[in-house]
mmCIF file as Biopython writes it, N, C-alpha, C and O atoms, coordinates in Angstrom:
data_model
#
loop_
_atom_site.group_PDB
_atom_site.id
_atom_site.type_symbol
_atom_site.label_atom_id
_atom_site.label_alt_id
_atom_site.label_comp_id
_atom_site.label_asym_id
_atom_site.label_entity_id
_atom_site.label_seq_id
_atom_site.pdbx_PDB_ins_code
_atom_site.Cartn_x
_atom_site.Cartn_y
_atom_site.Cartn_z
_atom_site.occupancy
_atom_site.B_iso_or_equiv
_atom_site.auth_seq_id
_atom_site.auth_asym_id
_atom_site.pdbx_PDB_model_num
ATOM 1   N N  . MET A ? 1  ? -13.495 6.427   -7.578  1.0 0.0 1  A 1 
ATOM 2   C CA . MET A ? 1  ? -12.963 7.134   -6.441  1.0 0.0 1  A 1 
ATOM 3   C C  . MET A ? 1  ? -12.059 6.230   -5.599  1.0 0.0 1  A 1 
ATOM 4   O O  . MET A ? 1  ? -11.038 6.675   -5.076  1.0 0.0 1  A 1 
ATOM 5   N N  . LEU A ? 2  ? -12.444 4.960   -5.475  1.0 0.0 2  A 1 
ATOM 6   C CA . LEU A ? 2  ? -11.653 4.000   -4.710  1.0 0.0 2  A 1 
ATOM 7   C C  . LEU A ? 2  ? -10.244 3.882   -5.287  1.0 0.0 2  A 1 
ATOM 8   O O  . LEU A ? 2  ? -9.261  3.825   -4.549  1.0 0.0 2  A 1 
ATOM 9   N N  . ASN A ? 3  ? -10.163 3.847   -6.603  1.0 0.0 3  A 1 
ATOM 10  C CA . ASN A ? 3  ? -8.872  3.720   -7.270  1.0 0.0 3  A 1 
ATOM 11  C C  . ASN A ? 3  ? -7.963  4.910   -6.958  1.0 0.0 3  A 1 
ATOM 12  O O  . ASN A ? 3  ? -6.758  4.743   -6.772  1.0 0.0 3  A 1 
ATOM 13  N N  . THR A ? 4  ? -8.536  6.093   -6.903  1.0 0.0 4  A 1 
ATOM 14  C CA . THR A ? 4  ? -7.762  7.297   -6.605  1.0 0.0 4  A 1 
ATOM 15  C C  . THR A ? 4  ? -7.209  7.251   -5.181  1.0 0.0 4  A 1 
ATOM 16  O O  . THR A ? 4  ? -6.022  7.492   -4.963  1.0 0.0 4  A 1 
ATOM 17  N N  . TYR A ? 5  ? -8.074  6.941   -4.215  1.0 0.0 5  A 1 
ATOM 18  C CA . TYR A ? 5  ? -7.622  6.829   -2.829  1.0 0.0 5  A 1 
ATOM 19  C C  . TYR A ? 5  ? -6.537  5.761   -2.697  1.0 0.0 5  A 1 
ATOM 20  O O  . TYR A ? 5  ? -5.525  5.964   -2.025  1.0 0.0 5  A 1 
ATOM 21  N N  . PHE A ? 6  ? -6.765  4.621   -3.349  1.0 0.0 6  A 1 
ATOM 22  C CA . PHE A ? 6  ? -5.819  3.515   -3.288  1.0 0.0 6  A 1 
ATOM 23  C C  . PHE A ? 6  ? -4.446  3.949   -3.786  1.0 0.0 6  A 1 
ATOM 24  O O  . PHE A ? 6  ? -3.442  3.704   -3.118  1.0 0.0 6  A 1 
ATOM 25  N N  . ARG A ? 7  ? -4.392  4.589   -4.945  1.0 0.0 7  A 1 
ATOM 26  C CA . ARG A ? 7  ? -3.116  5.010   -5.522  1.0 0.0 7  A 1 
ATOM 27  C C  . ARG A ? 7  ? -2.415  6.052   -4.658  1.0 0.0 7  A 1 
ATOM 28  O O  . ARG A ? 7  ? -1.194  6.011   -4.506  1.0 0.0 7  A 1 
ATOM 29  N N  . VAL A ? 8  ? -3.170  6.973   -4.098  1.0 0.0 8  A 1 
ATOM 30  C CA . VAL A ? 8  ? -2.570  8.007   -3.243  1.0 0.0 8  A 1 
ATOM 31  C C  . VAL A ? 8  ? -1.984  7.383   -1.978  1.0 0.0 8  A 1 
ATOM 32  O O  . VAL A ? 8  ? -0.871  7.722   -1.577  1.0 0.0 8  A 1 
ATOM 33  N N  . ILE A ? 9  ? -2.721  6.485   -1.358  1.0 0.0 9  A 1 
ATOM 34  C CA . ILE A ? 9  ? -2.244  5.867   -0.117  1.0 0.0 9  A 1 
ATOM 35  C C  . ILE A ? 9  ? -1.021  4.999   -0.378  1.0 0.0 9  A 1 
ATOM 36  O O  . ILE A ? 9  ? -0.032  5.087   0.350   1.0 0.0 9  A 1 
ATOM 37  N N  . VAL A ? 10 ? -1.080  4.157   -1.414  1.0 0.0 10 A 1 
ATOM 38  C CA . VAL A ? 10 ? 0.047   3.269   -1.712  1.0 0.0 10 A 1 
ATOM 39  C C  . VAL A ? 10 ? 1.276   4.073   -2.124  1.0 0.0 10 A 1 
ATOM 40  O O  . VAL A ? 10 ? 2.385   3.770   -1.684  1.0 0.0 10 A 1 
ATOM 41  N N  . GLY A ? 11 ? 1.098   5.086   -2.954  1.0 0.0 11 A 1 
ATOM 42  C CA . GLY A ? 11 ? 2.223   5.927   -3.357  1.0 0.0 11 A 1 
ATOM 43  C C  . GLY A ? 11 ? 2.851   6.642   -2.184  1.0 0.0 11 A 1 
ATOM 44  O O  . GLY A ? 11 ? 4.075   6.741   -2.096  1.0 0.0 11 A 1 
ATOM 45  N N  . THR A ? 12 ? 2.021   7.143   -1.279  1.0 0.0 12 A 1 
ATOM 46  C CA . THR A ? 12 ? 2.524   7.814   -0.086  1.0 0.0 12 A 1 
ATOM 47  C C  . THR A ? 12 ? 3.300   6.849   0.802   1.0 0.0 12 A 1 
ATOM 48  O O  . THR A ? 12 ? 4.352   7.199   1.337   1.0 0.0 12 A 1 
ATOM 49  N N  . MET A ? 13 ? 2.781   5.639   0.957   1.0 0.0 13 A 1 
ATOM 50  C CA . MET A ? 13 ? 3.470   4.642   1.783   1.0 0.0 13 A 1 
ATOM 51  C C  . MET A ? 13 ? 4.824   4.255   1.188   1.0 0.0 13 A 1 
ATOM 52  O O  . MET A ? 13 ? 5.797   4.093   1.925   1.0 0.0 13 A 1 
ATOM 53  N N  . VAL A ? 14 ? 4.896   4.106   -0.121  1.0 0.0 14 A 1 
ATOM 54  C CA . VAL A ? 14 ? 6.170   3.764   -0.769  1.0 0.0 14 A 1 
ATOM 55  C C  . VAL A ? 14 ? 7.178   4.896   -0.580  1.0 0.0 14 A 1 
ATOM 56  O O  . VAL A ? 14 ? 8.324   4.653   -0.203  1.0 0.0 14 A 1 
ATOM 57  N N  . LEU A ? 15 ? 6.749   6.133   -0.841  1.0 0.0 15 A 1 
ATOM 58  C CA . LEU A ? 15 ? 7.659   7.266   -0.673  1.0 0.0 15 A 1 
ATOM 59  C C  . LEU A ? 15 ? 8.095   7.419   0.783   1.0 0.0 15 A 1 
ATOM 60  O O  . LEU A ? 15 ? 9.261   7.704   1.058   1.0 0.0 15 A 1 
ATOM 61  N N  . LEU A ? 16 ? 7.163   7.231   1.709   1.0 0.0 16 A 1 
ATOM 62  C CA . LEU A ? 16 ? 7.500   7.318   3.126   1.0 0.0 16 A 1 
ATOM 63  C C  . LEU A ? 16 ? 8.530   6.256   3.518   1.0 0.0 16 A 1 
ATOM 64  O O  . LEU A ? 16 ? 9.473   6.544   4.255   1.0 0.0 16 A 1 
ATOM 65  N N  . SER A ? 17 ? 8.347   5.034   3.025   1.0 0.0 17 A 1 
ATOM 66  C CA . SER A ? 17 ? 9.299   3.979   3.374   1.0 0.0 17 A 1 
ATOM 67  C C  . SER A ? 17 ? 10.671  4.231   2.763   1.0 0.0 17 A 1 
ATOM 68  O O  . SER A ? 17 ? 11.685  3.878   3.365   1.0 0.0 17 A 1 
ATOM 69  N N  . VAL A ? 18 ? 10.720  4.829   1.592   1.0 0.0 18 A 1 
ATOM 70  C CA . VAL A ? 18 ? 12.017  5.161   0.978   1.0 0.0 18 A 1 
ATOM 71  C C  . VAL A ? 18 ? 12.719  6.248   1.787   1.0 0.0 18 A 1 
ATOM 72  O O  . VAL A ? 18 ? 13.924  6.163   2.025   1.0 0.0 18 A 1 
ATOM 73  N N  . VAL A ? 19 ? 11.982  7.257   2.205   1.0 0.0 19 A 1 
ATOM 74  C CA . VAL A ? 19 ? 12.565  8.329   3.016   1.0 0.0 19 A 1 
ATOM 75  C C  . VAL A ? 19 ? 13.041  7.778   4.357   1.0 0.0 19 A 1 
ATOM 76  O O  . VAL A ? 19 ? 14.137  8.111   4.809   1.0 0.0 19 A 1 
ATOM 77  N N  . LEU A ? 20 ? 12.232  6.946   4.991   1.0 0.0 20 A 1 
ATOM 78  C CA . LEU A ? 20 ? 12.640  6.347   6.264   1.0 0.0 20 A 1 
ATOM 79  C C  . LEU A ? 20 ? 13.860  5.453   6.097   1.0 0.0 20 A 1 
ATOM 80  O O  . LEU A ? 20 ? 14.720  5.399   6.976   1.0 0.0 20 A 1 
ATOM 81  N N  . THR A ? 21 ? 13.936  4.751   4.968   1.0 0.0 21 A 1 
ATOM 82  C CA . THR A ? 21 ? 15.109  3.912   4.695   1.0 0.0 21 A 1 
ATOM 83  C C  . THR A ? 21 ? 16.357  4.771   4.553   1.0 0.0 21 A 1 
ATOM 84  O O  . THR A ? 21 ? 17.419  4.413   5.062   1.0 0.0 21 A 1 
ATOM 85  N N  . ALA A ? 22 ? 16.236  5.896   3.868   1.0 0.0 22 A 1 
ATOM 86  C CA . ALA A ? 22 ? 17.396  6.749   3.621   1.0 0.0 22 A 1 
ATOM 87  C C  . ALA A ? 22 ? 17.864  7.469   4.885   1.0 0.0 22 A 1 
ATOM 88  O O  . ALA A ? 22 ? 19.066  7.636   5.092   1.0 0.0 22 A 1 
ATOM 89  N N  . TYR A ? 23 ? 16.930  7.893   5.723   1.0 0.0 23 A 1 
ATOM 90  C CA . TYR A ? 23 ? 17.308  8.745   6.843   1.0 0.0 23 A 1 
ATOM 91  C C  . TYR A ? 23 ? 17.262  8.099   8.220   1.0 0.0 23 A 1 
ATOM 92  O O  . TYR A ? 23 ? 17.847  8.626   9.166   1.0 0.0 23 A 1 
ATOM 93  N N  . VAL A ? 24 ? 16.570  6.955   8.351   1.0 0.0 24 A 1 
ATOM 94  C CA . VAL A ? 24 ? 16.432  6.357   9.679   1.0 0.0 24 A 1 
ATOM 95  C C  . VAL A ? 24 ? 17.174  5.037   9.770   1.0 0.0 24 A 1 
ATOM 96  O O  . VAL A ? 24 ? 18.142  4.910   10.519  1.0 0.0 24 A 1 
ATOM 97  N N  . ASN A ? 25 ? 16.711  4.045   8.997   1.0 0.0 25 A 1 
ATOM 98  C CA . ASN A ? 25 ? 17.283  2.717   9.120   1.0 0.0 25 A 1 
ATOM 99  C C  . ASN A ? 25 ? 16.997  1.936   7.841   1.0 0.0 25 A 1 
ATOM 100 O O  . ASN A ? 25 ? 15.928  2.076   7.247   1.0 0.0 25 A 1 
ATOM 101 N N  . LEU A ? 26 ? 17.946  1.126   7.427   1.0 0.0 26 A 1 
ATOM 102 C CA . LEU A ? 26 ? 17.809  0.332   6.206   1.0 0.0 26 A 1 
ATOM 103 C C  . LEU A ? 26 ? 16.674  -0.690  6.298   1.0 0.0 26 A 1 
ATOM 104 O O  . LEU A ? 26 ? 16.149  -1.127  5.274   1.0 0.0 26 A 1 
ATOM 105 N N  . ASN A ? 27 ? 16.297  -1.068  7.507   1.0 0.0 27 A 1 
ATOM 106 C CA . ASN A ? 27 ? 15.228  -2.051  7.687   1.0 0.0 27 A 1 
ATOM 107 C C  . ASN A ? 27 ? 13.859  -1.549  7.228   1.0 0.0 27 A 1 
ATOM 108 O O  . ASN A ? 27 ? 12.957  -2.360  7.020   1.0 0.0 27 A 1 
ATOM 109 N N  . TRP A ? 28 ? 13.679  -0.241  7.066   1.0 0.0 28 A 1 
ATOM 110 C CA . TRP A ? 28 ? 12.413  0.294   6.563   1.0 0.0 28 A 1 
ATOM 111 C C  . TRP A ? 28 ? 12.166  -0.128  5.116   1.0 0.0 28 A 1 
ATOM 112 O O  . TRP A ? 28 ? 11.047  -0.010  4.615   1.0 0.0 28 A 1 
ATOM 113 N N  . LEU A ? 29 ? 13.198  -0.613  4.453   1.0 0.0 29 A 1 
ATOM 114 C CA . LEU A ? 29 ? 13.038  -1.109  3.088   1.0 0.0 29 A 1 
ATOM 115 C C  . LEU A ? 29 ? 12.073  -2.290  3.044   1.0 0.0 29 A 1 
ATOM 116 O O  . LEU A ? 29 ? 11.448  -2.540  2.014   1.0 0.0 29 A 1 
ATOM 117 N N  . TRP A ? 30 ? 11.948  -3.013  4.147   1.0 0.0 30 A 1 
ATOM 118 C CA . TRP A ? 30 ? 11.017  -4.139  4.212   1.0 0.0 30 A 1 
ATOM 119 C C  . TRP A ? 30 ? 9.571   -3.683  4.042   1.0 0.0 30 A 1 
ATOM 120 O O  . TRP A ? 30 ? 8.743   -4.445  3.543   1.0 0.0 30 A 1 
ATOM 121 N N  . LEU A ? 31 ? 9.258   -2.470  4.442   1.0 0.0 31 A 1 
ATOM 122 C CA . LEU A ? 31 ? 7.906   -1.952  4.211   1.0 0.0 31 A 1 
ATOM 123 C C  . LEU A ? 31 ? 7.638   -1.819  2.718   1.0 0.0 31 A 1 
ATOM 124 O O  . LEU A ? 31 ? 6.547   -2.151  2.254   1.0 0.0 31 A 1 
ATOM 125 N N  . THR A ? 32 ? 8.615   -1.341  1.966   1.0 0.0 32 A 1 
ATOM 126 C CA . THR A ? 32 ? 8.482   -1.238  0.519   1.0 0.0 32 A 1 
ATOM 127 C C  . THR A ? 32 ? 8.305   -2.622  -0.100  1.0 0.0 32 A 1 
ATOM 128 O O  . THR A ? 32 ? 7.485   -2.806  -1.000  1.0 0.0 32 A 1 
ATOM 129 N N  . VAL A ? 33 ? 9.073   -3.587  0.382   1.0 0.0 33 A 1 
ATOM 130 C CA . VAL A ? 33 ? 8.951   -4.965  -0.116  1.0 0.0 33 A 1 
ATOM 131 C C  . VAL A ? 33 ? 7.559   -5.511  0.183   1.0 0.0 33 A 1 
ATOM 132 O O  . VAL A ? 33 ? 6.947   -6.145  -0.677  1.0 0.0 33 A 1 
ATOM 133 N N  . PHE A ? 34 ? 7.056   -5.276  1.379   1.0 0.0 34 A 1 
ATOM 134 C CA . PHE A ? 34 ? 5.718   -5.739  1.751   1.0 0.0 34 A 1 
ATOM 135 C C  . PHE A ? 34 ? 4.656   -5.141  0.836   1.0 0.0 34 A 1 
ATOM 136 O O  . PHE A ? 34 ? 3.754   -5.847  0.385   1.0 0.0 34 A 1 
ATOM 137 N N  . ILE A ? 35 ? 4.757   -3.862  0.564   1.0 0.0 35 A 1 
ATOM 138 C CA . ILE A ? 35 ? 3.781   -3.200  -0.307  1.0 0.0 35 A 1 
ATOM 139 C C  . ILE A ? 35 ? 3.836   -3.797  -1.710  1.0 0.0 35 A 1 
ATOM 140 O O  . ILE A ? 35 ? 2.797   -4.061  -2.314  1.0 0.0 35 A 1 
ATOM 141 N N  . GLY A ? 36 ? 5.032   -4.008  -2.225  1.0 0.0 36 A 1 
ATOM 142 C CA . GLY A ? 36 ? 5.177   -4.587  -3.556  1.0 0.0 36 A 1 
ATOM 143 C C  . GLY A ? 36 ? 4.616   -5.993  -3.648  1.0 0.0 36 A 1 
ATOM 144 O O  . GLY A ? 36 ? 3.927   -6.325  -4.613  1.0 0.0 36 A 1 
ATOM 145 N N  . VAL A ? 37 ? 4.904   -6.821  -2.654  1.0 0.0 37 A 1 
ATOM 146 C CA . VAL A ? 37 ? 4.387   -8.197  -2.642  1.0 0.0 37 A 1 
ATOM 147 C C  . VAL A ? 37 ? 2.868   -8.192  -2.539  1.0 0.0 37 A 1 
ATOM 148 O O  . VAL A ? 37 ? 2.196   -8.995  -3.187  1.0 0.0 37 A 1 
ATOM 149 N N  . ASN A ? 38 ? 2.331   -7.297  -1.734  1.0 0.0 38 A 1 
ATOM 150 C CA . ASN A ? 38 ? 0.878   -7.193  -1.601  1.0 0.0 38 A 1 
ATOM 151 C C  . ASN A ? 38 ? 0.233   -6.786  -2.924  1.0 0.0 38 A 1 
ATOM 152 O O  . ASN A ? 38 ? -0.823  -7.311  -3.279  1.0 0.0 38 A 1 
ATOM 153 N N  . LEU A ? 39 ? 0.846   -5.869  -3.652  1.0 0.0 39 A 1 
ATOM 154 C CA . LEU A ? 39 ? 0.312   -5.467  -4.950  1.0 0.0 39 A 1 
ATOM 155 C C  . LEU A ? 39 ? 0.339   -6.618  -5.946  1.0 0.0 39 A 1 
ATOM 156 O O  . LEU A ? 39 ? -0.600  -6.793  -6.723  1.0 0.0 39 A 1 
ATOM 157 N N  . ILE A ? 40 ? 1.408   -7.397  -5.924  1.0 0.0 40 A 1 
ATOM 158 C CA . ILE A ? 40 ? 1.512   -8.546  -6.831  1.0 0.0 40 A 1 
ATOM 159 C C  . ILE A ? 40 ? 0.468   -9.603  -6.489  1.0 0.0 40 A 1 
ATOM 160 O O  . ILE A ? 40 ? -0.203  -10.116 -7.384  1.0 0.0 40 A 1 
ATOM 161 N N  . GLN A ? 41 ? 0.318   -9.937  -5.205  1.0 0.0 41 A 1 
ATOM 162 C CA . GLN A ? 41 ? -0.667  -10.960 -4.843  1.0 0.0 41 A 1 
ATOM 163 C C  . GLN A ? 41 ? -2.077  -10.492 -5.140  1.0 0.0 41 A 1 
ATOM 164 O O  . GLN A ? 41 ? -2.925  -11.302 -5.512  1.0 0.0 41 A 1 
ATOM 165 N N  . SER A ? 42 ? -2.349  -9.205  -4.987  1.0 0.0 42 A 1 
ATOM 166 C CA . SER A ? 42 ? -3.702  -8.718  -5.272  1.0 0.0 42 A 1 
ATOM 167 C C  . SER A ? 42 ? -4.020  -8.763  -6.760  1.0 0.0 42 A 1 
ATOM 168 O O  . SER A ? 42 ? -5.190  -8.853  -7.134  1.0 0.0 42 A 1 
ATOM 169 N N  . ALA A ? 43 ? -3.012  -8.703  -7.609  1.0 0.0 43 A 1 
ATOM 170 C CA . ALA A ? 43 ? -3.240  -8.832  -9.042  1.0 0.0 43 A 1 
ATOM 171 C C  . ALA A ? 43 ? -3.706  -10.242 -9.401  1.0 0.0 43 A 1 
ATOM 172 O O  . ALA A ? 43 ? -4.488  -10.420 -10.334 1.0 0.0 43 A 1 
ATOM 173 N N  . PHE A ? 44 ? -3.228  -11.241 -8.664  1.0 0.0 44 A 1 
ATOM 174 C CA . PHE A ? 44 ? -3.609  -12.626 -8.943  1.0 0.0 44 A 1 
ATOM 175 C C  . PHE A ? 44 ? -4.876  -13.048 -8.209  1.0 0.0 44 A 1 
ATOM 176 O O  . PHE A ? 44 ? -5.689  -13.797 -8.750  1.0 0.0 44 A 1 
ATOM 177 N N  . THR A ? 45 ? -5.044  -12.574 -6.989  1.0 0.0 45 A 1 
ATOM 178 C CA . THR A ? 45 ? -6.184  -13.019 -6.181  1.0 0.0 45 A 1 
ATOM 179 C C  . THR A ? 45 ? -7.396  -12.100 -6.309  1.0 0.0 45 A 1 
ATOM 180 O O  . THR A ? 45 ? -8.500  -12.474 -5.912  1.0 0.0 45 A 1 
ATOM 181 N N  . LYS A ? 46 ? -7.202  -10.910 -6.857  1.0 0.0 46 A 1 
ATOM 182 C CA . LYS A ? 46 ? -8.274  -9.908  -6.977  1.0 0.0 46 A 1 
ATOM 183 C C  . LYS A ? 46 ? -8.813  -9.475  -5.613  1.0 0.0 46 A 1 
ATOM 184 O O  . LYS A ? 46 ? -9.970  -9.068  -5.502  1.0 0.0 46 A 1 
ATOM 185 N N  . TRP A ? 47 ? -7.978  -9.563  -4.578  1.0 0.0 47 A 1 
ATOM 186 C CA . TRP A ? 47 ? -8.354  -9.128  -3.245  1.0 0.0 47 A 1 
ATOM 187 C C  . TRP A ? 47 ? -7.223  -8.311  -2.646  1.0 0.0 47 A 1 
ATOM 188 O O  . TRP A ? 47 ? -6.055  -8.690  -2.728  1.0 0.0 47 A 1 
ATOM 189 N N  . CYS A ? 48 ? -7.584  -7.184  -2.041  1.0 0.0 48 A 1 
ATOM 190 C CA . CYS A ? 48 ? -6.601  -6.325  -1.399  1.0 0.0 48 A 1 
ATOM 191 C C  . CYS A ? 48 ? -7.198  -5.811  -0.097  1.0 0.0 48 A 1 
ATOM 192 O O  . CYS A ? 48 ? -8.322  -5.311  -0.074  1.0 0.0 48 A 1 
ATOM 193 N N  . LEU A ? 49 ? -6.448  -5.934  0.972   1.0 0.0 49 A 1 
ATOM 194 C CA . LEU A ? 49 ? -6.923  -5.506  2.287   1.0 0.0 49 A 1 
ATOM 195 C C  . LEU A ? 49 ? -7.232  -4.012  2.304   1.0 0.0 49 A 1 
ATOM 196 O O  . LEU A ? 49 ? -8.229  -3.597  2.894   1.0 0.0 49 A 1 
ATOM 197 N N  . LEU A ? 50 ? -6.395  -3.203  1.668   1.0 0.0 50 A 1 
ATOM 198 C CA . LEU A ? 50 ? -6.627  -1.751  1.661   1.0 0.0 50 A 1 
ATOM 199 C C  . LEU A ? 50 ? -7.947  -1.412  0.982   1.0 0.0 50 A 1 
ATOM 200 O O  . LEU A ? 50 ? -8.668  -0.532  1.453   1.0 0.0 50 A 1 
ATOM 201 N N  . GLU A ? 51 ? -8.279  -2.091  -0.114  1.0 0.0 51 A 1 
ATOM 202 C CA . GLU A ? 51 ? -9.562  -1.839  -0.776  1.0 0.0 51 A 1 
ATOM 203 C C  . GLU A ? 51 ? -10.727 -2.203  0.140   1.0 0.0 51 A 1 
ATOM 204 O O  . GLU A ? 51 ? -11.727 -1.486  0.196   1.0 0.0 51 A 1 
ATOM 205 N N  . THR A ? 52 ? -10.597 -3.301  0.846   1.0 0.0 52 A 1 
ATOM 206 C CA . THR A ? 52 ? -11.642 -3.721  1.776   1.0 0.0 52 A 1 
ATOM 207 C C  . THR A ? 52 ? -11.823 -2.682  2.884   1.0 0.0 52 A 1 
ATOM 208 O O  . THR A ? 52 ? -12.951 -2.340  3.240   1.0 0.0 52 A 1 
ATOM 209 N N  . ILE A ? 53 ? -10.733 -2.193  3.415   1.0 0.0 53 A 1 
ATOM 210 C CA . ILE A ? 53 ? -10.798 -1.167  4.476   1.0 0.0 53 A 1 
ATOM 211 C C  . ILE A ? 53 ? -11.434 0.113   3.945   1.0 0.0 53 A 1 
ATOM 212 O O  . ILE A ? 53 ? -12.292 0.701   4.603   1.0 0.0 53 A 1 
ATOM 213 N N  . LEU A ? 54 ? -11.018 0.543   2.763   1.0 0.0 54 A 1 
ATOM 214 C CA . LEU A ? 54 ? -11.578 1.766   2.189   1.0 0.0 54 A 1 
ATOM 215 C C  . LEU A ? 54 ? -13.080 1.629   1.919   1.0 0.0 54 A 1 
ATOM 216 O O  . LEU A ? 54 ? -13.837 2.576   2.131   1.0 0.0 54 A 1 
ATOM 217 N N  . GLN A ? 55 ? -13.507 0.465   1.456   1.0 0.0 55 A 1 
ATOM 218 C CA . GLN A ? 55 ? -14.939 0.251   1.205   1.0 0.0 55 A 1 
ATOM 219 C C  . GLN A ? 55 ? -15.722 0.282   2.500   1.0 0.0 55 A 1 
ATOM 220 O O  . GLN A ? 55 ? -16.829 0.819   2.537   1.0 0.0 55 A 1 
ATOM 221 N N  . LYS A ? 56 ? -15.170 -0.283  3.568   1.0 0.0 56 A 1 
ATOM 222 C CA . LYS A ? 56 ? -15.857 -0.263  4.863   1.0 0.0 56 A 1 
ATOM 223 C C  . LYS A ? 56 ? -15.919 1.154   5.440   1.0 0.0 56 A 1 
ATOM 224 O O  . LYS A ? 56 ? -16.801 1.472   6.238   1.0 0.0 56 A 1 
ATOM 225 N N  . LEU A ? 57 ? -14.964 2.003   5.021   1.0 0.0 57 A 1 
ATOM 226 C CA . LEU A ? 57 ? -14.985 3.400   5.457   1.0 0.0 57 A 1 
ATOM 227 C C  . LEU A ? 57 ? -15.951 4.249   4.626   1.0 0.0 57 A 1 
ATOM 228 O O  . LEU A ? 57 ? -16.153 5.430   4.907   1.0 0.0 57 A 1 
ATOM 229 N N  . GLY A ? 58 ? -16.548 3.628   3.591   1.0 0.0 58 A 1 
ATOM 230 C CA . GLY A ? 58 ? -17.548 4.326   2.819   1.0 0.0 58 A 1 
ATOM 231 C C  . GLY A ? 58 ? -17.082 4.892   1.497   1.0 0.0 58 A 1 
ATOM 232 O O  . GLY A ? 58 ? -17.830 5.635   0.862   1.0 0.0 58 A 1 
ATOM 233 N N  . VAL A ? 59 ? -15.885 4.575   1.057   1.0 0.0 59 A 1 
ATOM 234 C CA . VAL A ? 59 ? -15.406 5.054   -0.241  1.0 0.0 59 A 1 
ATOM 235 C C  . VAL A ? 59 ? -16.095 4.249   -1.323  1.0 0.0 59 A 1 
ATOM 236 O O  . VAL A ? 59 ? -16.115 3.019   -1.274  1.0 0.0 59 A 1 
ATOM 237 N N  . LYS A ? 60 ? -16.664 4.947   -2.309  1.0 0.0 60 A 1 
ATOM 238 C CA . LYS A ? 60 ? -17.390 4.270   -3.387  1.0 0.0 60 A 1 
ATOM 239 C C  . LYS A ? 60 ? -16.460 3.892   -4.512  1.0 0.0 60 A 1 
ATOM 240 O O  . LYS A ? 60 ? -15.467 4.571   -4.773  1.0 0.0 60 A 1 
ATOM 241 N N  . LYS A ? 61 ? -16.796 2.781   -5.187  1.0 0.0 61 A 1 
ATOM 242 C CA . LYS A ? 61 ? -16.011 2.349   -6.335  1.0 0.0 61 A 1 
ATOM 243 C C  . LYS A ? 61 ? -16.191 3.339   -7.448  1.0 0.0 61 A 1 
ATOM 244 O O  . LYS A ? 61 ? -15.615 3.172   -8.523  1.0 0.0 61 A 1 
#
């Protein structure tokens, strides 16, 4: 279940940042970059802040 929530939240954030970049300001692209870098670092460190937050909210693995 955690994986499903994680994918939905991250996908929504990426799409939101792309829409904001297209219609508001080019600087919103930095949000997409941040999300991508966070995903890469979590692959190496096996730690992700979003997973920690979701677990504290009671989402089961």
